[in-house]
N, CA and C atoms as an extended XYZ file, in Angstrom:
378
Properties=species:S:1:pos:R:3:atomname:S:1:resname:S:1:resid:I:1 pbc="F F F"
N       -46.126      -43.210       -3.119 N   UNK     1
C       -45.379      -42.068       -3.589 CA  UNK     1
C       -45.263      -42.102       -5.117 C   UNK     1
N       -45.052      -43.240       -5.676 N   UNK     2
C       -44.930      -43.382       -7.124 CA  UNK     2
C       -46.227      -42.960       -7.810 C   UNK     2
N       -47.356      -43.305       -7.198 N   UNK     3
C       -48.648      -42.929       -7.773 CA  UNK     3
C       -48.806      -41.412       -7.779 C   UNK     3
N       -48.345      -40.740       -6.734 N   UNK     4
C       -48.420      -39.293       -6.663 CA  UNK     4
C       -47.575      -38.644       -7.763 C   UNK     4
N       -46.354      -39.122       -7.936 N   UNK     5
C       -45.460      -38.590       -8.968 CA  UNK     5
C       -46.069      -38.817      -10.352 C   UNK     5
N       -46.596      -40.018      -10.572 N   UNK     6
C       -47.216      -40.322      -11.863 CA  UNK     6
C       -48.428      -39.421      -12.093 C   UNK     6
N       -49.207      -39.173      -11.052 N   UNK     7
C       -50.385      -38.312      -11.164 CA  UNK     7
C       -50.003      -36.874      -11.501 C   UNK     7
N       -48.970      -36.366      -10.827 N   UNK     8
C       -48.515      -35.003      -11.091 CA  UNK     8
C       -47.988      -34.894      -12.521 C   UNK     8
N       -47.196      -35.857      -12.952 N   UNK     9
C       -46.662      -35.837      -14.312 CA  UNK     9
C       -47.773      -35.942      -15.350 C   UNK     9
N       -48.745      -36.798      -15.097 N   UNK    10
C       -49.863      -36.949      -16.033 CA  UNK    10
C       -50.679      -35.657      -16.101 C   UNK    10
N       -50.889      -35.021      -14.948 N   UNK    11
C       -51.628      -33.754      -14.911 CA  UNK    11
C       -50.879      -32.663      -15.671 C   UNK    11
N       -49.570      -32.598      -15.445 N   UNK    12
C       -48.767      -31.602      -16.139 CA  UNK    12
C       -48.782      -31.845      -17.647 C   UNK    12
N       -48.713      -33.097      -18.028 N   UNK    13
C       -48.757      -33.426      -19.449 CA  UNK    13
C       -50.107      -33.027      -20.046 C   UNK    13
N       -51.177      -33.241      -19.309 N   UNK    14
C       -52.510      -32.865      -19.786 CA  UNK    14
C       -52.652      -31.362      -19.954 C   UNK    14
N       -52.150      -30.618      -18.978 N   UNK    15
C       -52.200      -29.159      -19.066 CA  UNK    15
C       -51.360      -28.679      -20.248 C   UNK    15
N       -50.170      -29.231      -20.404 N   UNK    16
C       -49.294      -28.859      -21.513 CA  UNK    16
C       -49.924      -29.163      -22.853 C   UNK    16
N       -50.534      -30.333      -22.961 N   UNK    17
C       -51.176      -30.712      -24.222 CA  UNK    17
C       -52.347      -29.783      -24.538 C   UNK    17
N       -53.120      -29.436      -23.531 N   UNK    18
C       -54.246      -28.525      -23.724 CA  UNK    18
C       -53.750      -27.155      -24.178 C   UNK    18
N       -52.676      -26.667      -23.562 N   UNK    19
C       -52.118      -25.371      -23.932 CA  UNK    19
C       -51.653      -25.381      -25.382 C   UNK    19
N       -50.955      -26.461      -25.791 N   UNK    20
C       -50.441      -26.541      -27.162 CA  UNK    20
C       -51.581      -26.576      -28.171 C   UNK    20
N       -52.628      -27.299      -27.867 N   UNK    21
C       -53.743      -27.447      -28.801 CA  UNK    21
C       -54.571      -26.162      -28.903 C   UNK    21
N       -54.739      -25.453      -27.796 N   UNK    22
C       -55.642      -24.307      -27.799 CA  UNK    22
C       -54.963      -22.953      -27.960 C   UNK    22
N       -53.646      -22.899      -27.970 N   UNK    23
C       -52.969      -21.598      -28.050 CA  UNK    23
C       -53.155      -20.975      -29.425 C   UNK    23
N       -53.048      -19.667      -29.468 N   UNK    24
C       -53.148      -18.909      -30.706 CA  UNK    24
C       -51.737      -18.492      -31.096 C   UNK    24
N       -51.161      -19.159      -32.084 N   UNK    25
C       -49.777      -18.905      -32.475 CA  UNK    25
C       -49.562      -17.519      -33.056 C   UNK    25
N       -50.623      -16.881      -33.529 N   UNK    26
C       -50.444      -15.575      -34.169 CA  UNK    26
C       -50.590      -14.427      -33.187 C   UNK    26
N       -51.119      -14.660      -32.018 N   UNK    27
C       -51.450      -13.564      -31.120 CA  UNK    27
C       -50.237      -12.816      -30.591 C   UNK    27
N       -49.151      -13.490      -30.332 N   UNK    28
C       -48.026      -12.834      -29.687 CA  UNK    28
C       -46.754      -12.817      -30.516 C   UNK    28
N       -46.875      -13.007      -31.796 N   UNK    29
C       -45.677      -12.961      -32.626 CA  UNK    29
C       -45.234      -11.518      -32.790 C   UNK    29
N       -43.957      -11.279      -32.986 N   UNK    30
C       -43.505       -9.899      -33.172 CA  UNK    30
C       -44.207       -9.203      -34.339 C   UNK    30
N       -44.454       -9.923      -35.421 N   UNK    31
C       -45.115       -9.320      -36.581 CA  UNK    31
C       -46.547       -8.914      -36.238 C   UNK    31
N       -47.247       -9.764      -35.483 N   UNK    32
C       -48.614       -9.446      -35.098 CA  UNK    32
C       -48.639       -8.230      -34.182 C   UNK    32
N       -47.674       -8.152      -33.274 N   UNK    33
C       -47.607       -6.989      -32.400 CA  UNK    33
C       -47.351       -5.715      -33.209 C   UNK    33
N       -46.488       -5.798      -34.217 N   UNK    34
C       -46.232       -4.640      -35.070 CA  UNK    34
C       -47.487       -4.247      -35.841 C   UNK    34
N       -48.186       -5.242      -36.379 N   UNK    35
C       -49.398       -4.956      -37.146 CA  UNK    35
C       -50.454       -4.310      -36.255 C   UNK    35
N       -50.579       -4.798      -35.027 N   UNK    36
C       -51.533       -4.220      -34.090 CA  UNK    36
C       -51.130       -2.792      -33.742 C   UNK    36
N       -49.852       -2.570      -33.503 N   UNK    37
C       -49.366       -1.222      -33.197 CA  UNK    37
C       -49.568       -0.305      -34.399 C   UNK    37
N       -49.270       -0.789      -35.578 N   UNK    38
C       -49.437        0.023      -36.794 CA  UNK    38
C       -50.899        0.408      -36.984 C   UNK    38
N       -51.791       -0.538      -36.785 N   UNK    39
C       -53.224       -0.262      -36.924 CA  UNK    39
C       -53.654        0.782      -35.883 C   UNK    39
N       -53.148        0.653      -34.665 N   UNK    40
C       -53.467        1.629      -33.626 CA  UNK    40
C       -52.941        3.012      -33.966 C   UNK    40
N       -51.716        3.063      -34.500 N   UNK    41
C       -51.150        4.349      -34.907 CA  UNK    41
C       -51.963        4.969      -36.038 C   UNK    41
N       -52.342        4.146      -37.011 N   UNK    42
C       -53.136        4.659      -38.129 CA  UNK    42
C       -54.492        5.165      -37.649 C   UNK    42
N       -55.116        4.420      -36.751 N   UNK    43
C       -56.403        4.872      -36.211 CA  UNK    43
C       -56.235        6.158      -35.412 C   UNK    43
N       -55.139        6.246      -34.664 N   UNK    44
C       -54.863        7.475      -33.921 CA  UNK    44
C       -54.685        8.658      -34.851 C   UNK    44
N       -53.964        8.431      -35.948 N   UNK    45
C       -53.777        9.494      -36.943 CA  UNK    45
C       -55.127        9.921      -37.508 C   UNK    45
N       -55.958        8.957      -37.818 N   UNK    46
C       -57.274        9.255      -38.387 CA  UNK    46
C       -58.179        9.954      -37.371 C   UNK    46
N       -58.093        9.555      -36.106 N   UNK    47
C       -58.879       10.231      -35.073 CA  UNK    47
C       -58.445       11.682      -34.928 C   UNK    47
N       -57.126       11.908      -34.895 N   UNK    48
C       -56.615       13.273      -34.793 CA  UNK    48
C       -57.059       14.093      -36.000 C   UNK    48
N       -56.995       13.492      -37.175 N   UNK    49
C       -57.387       14.181      -38.398 CA  UNK    49
C       -58.889       14.475      -38.413 C   UNK    49
N       -59.671       13.557      -37.887 N   UNK    50
C       -61.123       13.749      -37.855 CA  UNK    50
C       -61.514       14.946      -36.985 C   UNK    50
N       -60.732       15.215      -35.959 N   UNK    51
C       -61.033       16.322      -35.054 CA  UNK    51
C       -60.221       17.575      -35.367 C   UNK    51
N       -59.440       17.519      -36.421 N   UNK    52
C       -58.598       18.645      -36.810 CA  UNK    52
C       -59.396       19.630      -37.661 C   UNK    52
N       -59.317       20.892      -37.295 N   UNK    53
C       -59.978       21.955      -38.055 CA  UNK    53
C       -58.900       22.912      -38.536 C   UNK    53
N       -58.599       22.840      -39.821 N   UNK    54
C       -57.503       23.663      -40.357 CA  UNK    54
C       -57.761       25.162      -40.209 C   UNK    54
N       -59.004       25.562      -40.103 N   UNK    55
C       -59.293       26.991      -39.934 CA  UNK    55
C       -58.849       27.503      -38.563 C   UNK    55
N       -58.608       26.606      -37.640 N   UNK    56
C       -58.176       26.994      -36.291 CA  UNK    56
C       -56.655       26.908      -36.136 C   UNK    56
N       -55.963       26.468      -37.177 N   UNK    57
C       -54.519       26.226      -37.085 CA  UNK    57
C       -53.740       27.470      -36.655 C   UNK    57
N       -54.151       28.623      -37.097 N   UNK    58
C       -53.431       29.851      -36.755 CA  UNK    58
C       -54.127       30.644      -35.653 C   UNK    58
N       -55.154       30.075      -35.044 N   UNK    59
C       -55.860       30.767      -33.960 CA  UNK    59
C       -54.941       30.943      -32.757 C   UNK    59
N       -55.187       31.962      -32.002 N   UNK    60
C       -54.403       32.217      -30.792 CA  UNK    60
C       -54.964       31.384      -29.638 C   UNK    60
N       -54.108       31.090      -28.689 N   UNK    61
C       -54.538       30.404      -27.475 CA  UNK    61
C       -54.733       28.910      -27.665 C   UNK    61
N       -55.568       28.364      -26.805 N   UNK    62
C       -55.773       26.915      -26.770 CA  UNK    62
C       -56.339       26.359      -28.068 C   UNK    62
N       -57.207       27.120      -28.713 N   UNK    63
C       -57.810       26.668      -29.969 CA  UNK    63
C       -56.737       26.383      -31.021 C   UNK    63
N       -55.813       27.286      -31.169 N   UNK    64
C       -54.720       27.097      -32.117 CA  UNK    64
C       -53.777       25.992      -31.694 C   UNK    64
N       -53.510       25.905      -30.392 N   UNK    65
C       -52.624       24.860      -29.883 CA  UNK    65
C       -53.207       23.475      -30.124 C   UNK    65
N       -54.495       23.338      -29.912 N   UNK    66
C       -55.163       22.053      -30.155 CA  UNK    66
C       -55.053       21.678      -31.628 C   UNK    66
N       -55.352       22.617      -32.508 N   UNK    67
C       -55.279       22.342      -33.948 CA  UNK    67
C       -53.856       21.985      -34.358 C   UNK    67
N       -52.891       22.758      -33.882 N   UNK    68
C       -51.486       22.506      -34.194 CA  UNK    68
C       -51.064       21.099      -33.769 C   UNK    68
N       -51.424       20.710      -32.566 N   UNK    69
C       -51.029       19.387      -32.061 CA  UNK    69
C       -51.776       18.254      -32.736 C   UNK    69
N       -53.024       18.452      -33.068 N   UNK    70
C       -53.754       17.404      -33.797 CA  UNK    70
C       -53.148       17.197      -35.184 C   UNK    70
N       -52.804       18.285      -35.840 N   UNK    71
C       -52.187       18.188      -37.165 CA  UNK    71
C       -50.862       17.434      -37.068 C   UNK    71
N       -50.000       17.869      -36.172 N   UNK    72
C       -48.705       17.203      -35.995 CA  UNK    72
C       -48.859       15.756      -35.579 C   UNK    72
N       -49.816       15.494      -34.695 N   UNK    73
C       -50.058       14.122      -34.255 CA  UNK    73
C       -50.502       13.220      -35.392 C   UNK    73
N       -51.388       13.733      -36.229 N   UNK    74
C       -51.865       12.939      -37.365 CA  UNK    74
C       -50.708       12.596      -38.300 C   UNK    74
N       -49.871       13.573      -38.589 N   UNK    75
C       -48.733       13.351      -39.492 CA  UNK    75
C       -47.766       12.340      -38.891 C   UNK    75
N       -47.413       12.526      -37.621 N   UNK    76
C       -46.422       11.643      -36.976 CA  UNK    76
C       -46.952       10.218      -36.787 C   UNK    76
N       -48.195       10.097      -36.358 N   UNK    77
C       -48.750        8.755      -36.163 CA  UNK    77
C       -48.896        8.008      -37.487 C   UNK    77
N       -49.232        8.720      -38.549 N   UNK    78
C       -49.331        8.053      -39.850 CA  UNK    78
C       -47.956        7.572      -40.307 C   UNK    78
N       -46.913        8.348      -40.011 N   UNK    79
C       -45.547        7.932      -40.363 CA  UNK    79
C       -45.137        6.696      -39.566 C   UNK    79
N       -45.501        6.658      -38.292 N   UNK    80
C       -45.192        5.480      -37.468 CA  UNK    80
C       -45.929        4.253      -37.995 C   UNK    80
N       -47.184        4.430      -38.364 N   UNK    81
C       -47.969        3.311      -38.902 CA  UNK    81
C       -47.340        2.778      -40.184 C   UNK    81
N       -46.952        3.679      -41.073 N   UNK    82
C       -46.354        3.267      -42.355 CA  UNK    82
C       -45.005        2.592      -42.149 C   UNK    82
N       -44.251        3.027      -41.147 N   UNK    83
C       -42.958        2.401      -40.877 CA  UNK    83
C       -43.128        0.964      -40.396 C   UNK    83
N       -44.211        0.704      -39.658 N   UNK    84
C       -44.471       -0.651      -39.167 CA  UNK    84
C       -45.175       -1.533      -40.188 C   UNK    84
N       -45.995       -0.920      -41.044 N   UNK    85
C       -46.791       -1.699      -41.991 CA  UNK    85
C       -46.984       -0.878      -43.268 C   UNK    85
N       -46.433       -1.339      -44.385 N   UNK    86
C       -46.528       -0.578      -45.641 CA  UNK    86
C       -47.961       -0.342      -46.116 C   UNK    86
N       -48.918       -1.056      -45.574 N   UNK    87
C       -50.315       -0.837      -45.963 CA  UNK    87
C       -50.776        0.577      -45.613 C   UNK    87
N       -50.110        1.206      -44.652 N   UNK    88
C       -50.490        2.550      -44.224 CA  UNK    88
C       -49.671        3.649      -44.907 C   UNK    88
N       -48.843        3.277      -45.866 N   UNK    89
C       -48.009        4.245      -46.574 CA  UNK    89
C       -48.840        5.283      -47.337 C   UNK    89
N       -49.941        4.923      -47.991 N   UNK    90
C       -50.734        5.948      -48.681 CA  UNK    90
C       -51.247        7.047      -47.732 C   UNK    90
N       -51.642        6.654      -46.525 N   UNK    91
C       -52.083        7.640      -45.545 CA  UNK    91
C       -50.931        8.562      -45.174 C   UNK    91
N       -49.803        7.971      -44.874 N   UNK    92
C       -48.624        8.752      -44.512 CA  UNK    92
C       -48.177        9.661      -45.653 C   UNK    92
N       -48.177        9.133      -46.854 N   UNK    93
C       -47.763        9.929      -48.017 CA  UNK    93
C       -48.669       11.148      -48.217 C   UNK    93
N       -49.979       10.943      -48.100 N   UNK    94
C       -50.921       12.052      -48.285 CA  UNK    94
C       -50.700       13.130      -47.222 C   UNK    94
N       -50.522       12.712      -45.984 N   UNK    95
C       -50.319       13.698      -44.920 CA  UNK    95
C       -48.952       14.362      -45.016 C   UNK    95
N       -47.945       13.617      -45.438 N   UNK    96
C       -46.617       14.225      -45.612 CA  UNK    96
C       -46.616       15.242      -46.744 C   UNK    96
N       -47.296       14.935      -47.845 N   UNK    97
C       -47.402       15.913      -48.948 CA  UNK    97
C       -48.088       17.185      -48.455 C   UNK    97
N       -49.182       16.986      -47.715 N   UNK    98
C       -49.927       18.133      -47.192 CA  UNK    98
C       -49.067       18.956      -46.241 C   UNK    98
N       -48.353       18.281      -45.368 N   UNK    99
C       -47.518       19.005      -44.405 CA  UNK    99
C       -46.386       19.775      -45.094 C   UNK    99
N       -45.725       19.132      -46.045 N   UNK   100
C       -44.636       19.817      -46.761 CA  UNK   100
C       -45.150       21.071      -47.473 C   UNK   100
N       -46.285       20.954      -48.101 N   UNK   101
C       -46.866       22.101      -48.813 CA  UNK   101
C       -47.294       23.177      -47.809 C   UNK   101
N       -47.932       22.771      -46.736 N   UNK   102
C       -48.411       23.720      -45.730 CA  UNK   102
C       -47.249       24.506      -45.118 C   UNK   102
N       -46.140       23.847      -44.894 N   UNK   103
C       -44.966       24.521      -44.347 CA  UNK   103
C       -44.390       25.517      -45.357 C   UNK   103
N       -44.448       25.183      -46.636 N   UNK   104
C       -43.926       26.078      -47.680 CA  UNK   104
C       -44.782       27.325      -47.868 C   UNK   104
N       -46.106       27.137      -47.852 N   UNK   105
C       -46.995       28.265      -48.157 CA  UNK   105
C       -47.599       28.905      -46.899 C   UNK   105
N       -47.341       28.341      -45.748 N   UNK   106
C       -47.859       28.849      -44.472 CA  UNK   106
C       -49.380       28.961      -44.474 C   UNK   106
N       -50.024       28.018      -45.147 N   UNK   107
C       -51.476       28.065      -45.249 CA  UNK   107
C       -52.003       26.678      -45.621 C   UNK   107
N       -53.285       26.501      -45.409 N   UNK   108
C       -53.960       25.302      -45.880 CA  UNK   108
C       -54.686       25.685      -47.168 C   UNK   108
N       -53.903       25.790      -48.239 N   UNK   109
C       -54.463       26.187      -49.527 CA  UNK   109
C       -55.165       24.991      -50.176 C   UNK   109
N       -55.643       25.187      -51.391 N   UNK   110
C       -56.423       24.150      -52.087 CA  UNK   110
C       -55.626       22.857      -52.253 C   UNK   110
N       -54.347       22.981      -52.559 N   UNK   111
C       -53.520       21.784      -52.755 CA  UNK   111
C       -53.339       21.015      -51.440 C   UNK   111
N       -53.119       21.733      -50.359 N   UNK   112
C       -52.985       21.084      -49.047 CA  UNK   112
C       -54.307       20.422      -48.680 C   UNK   112
N       -55.397       21.149      -48.872 N   UNK   113
C       -56.718       20.609      -48.534 CA  UNK   113
C       -57.045       19.374      -49.368 C   UNK   113
N       -56.561       19.329      -50.605 N   UNK   114
C       -56.781       18.154      -51.458 CA  UNK   114
C       -56.108       16.925      -50.838 C   UNK   114
N       -54.872       17.078      -50.368 N   UNK   115
C       -54.168       15.954      -49.748 CA  UNK   115
C       -54.779       15.580      -48.396 C   UNK   115
N       -55.241       16.574      -47.647 N   UNK   116
C       -55.919       16.288      -46.378 CA  UNK   116
C       -57.208       15.511      -46.659 C   UNK   116
N       -57.928       15.916      -47.694 N   UNK   117
C       -59.157       15.203      -48.062 CA  UNK   117
C       -58.852       13.766      -48.478 C   UNK   117
N       -57.756       13.577      -49.208 N   UNK   118
C       -57.364       12.219      -49.581 CA  UNK   118
C       -57.044       11.389      -48.339 C   UNK   118
N       -56.336       11.975      -47.393 N   UNK   119
C       -56.019       11.257      -46.156 CA  UNK   119
C       -57.310       10.903      -45.411 C   UNK   119
N       -58.244       11.817      -45.372 N   UNK   120
C       -59.525       11.524      -44.704 CA  UNK   120
C       -60.281       10.413      -45.422 C   UNK   120
N       -60.201       10.405      -46.743 N   UNK   121
C       -60.851        9.325      -47.508 CA  UNK   121
C       -60.206        7.990      -47.173 C   UNK   121
N       -58.879        7.962      -47.110 N   UNK   122
C       -58.150        6.737      -46.763 CA  UNK   122
C       -58.565        6.276      -45.368 C   UNK   122
N       -58.772        7.219      -44.485 N   UNK   123
C       -59.156        6.885      -43.104 CA  UNK   123
C       -60.499        6.153      -43.032 C   UNK   123
N       -61.362        6.367      -44.002 N   UNK   124
C       -62.666        5.684      -43.958 CA  UNK   124
C       -62.514        4.178      -44.096 C   UNK   124
N       -61.377        3.723      -44.633 N   UNK   125
C       -61.152        2.285      -44.801 CA  UNK   125
C       -60.293        1.683      -43.687 C   UNK   125
N       -59.888        2.489      -42.727 N   UNK   126
C       -59.027        1.986      -41.643 CA  UNK   126
C       -59.852        1.686      -40.422 C   UNK   126
């Protein structure tokens, strides 16, 4: 019986030692989870922006609804990314400037398009 107990304890110690040596300490930390979520949010914002066509923003029906939701999604996801990781603040800032201007002028004028273009440029590095 003593040999069995010693064997079980030795096996457990071996498994524990292997786990400690091979584990990835960065994979499940709260900061790593935030960084992963922020990167996902930023990529989502960039994907929405990549498929966003500002000329369809005021279209009637599904075409306009899709454009409206992609625009809003890009703005909101970029804000979530920036809140989790300041590295995404330039993306959020560009889209927030564009959105504020677009709401004021009810159009995607040259100034809004300039900020949208900047956000798209930032997206090439994400």
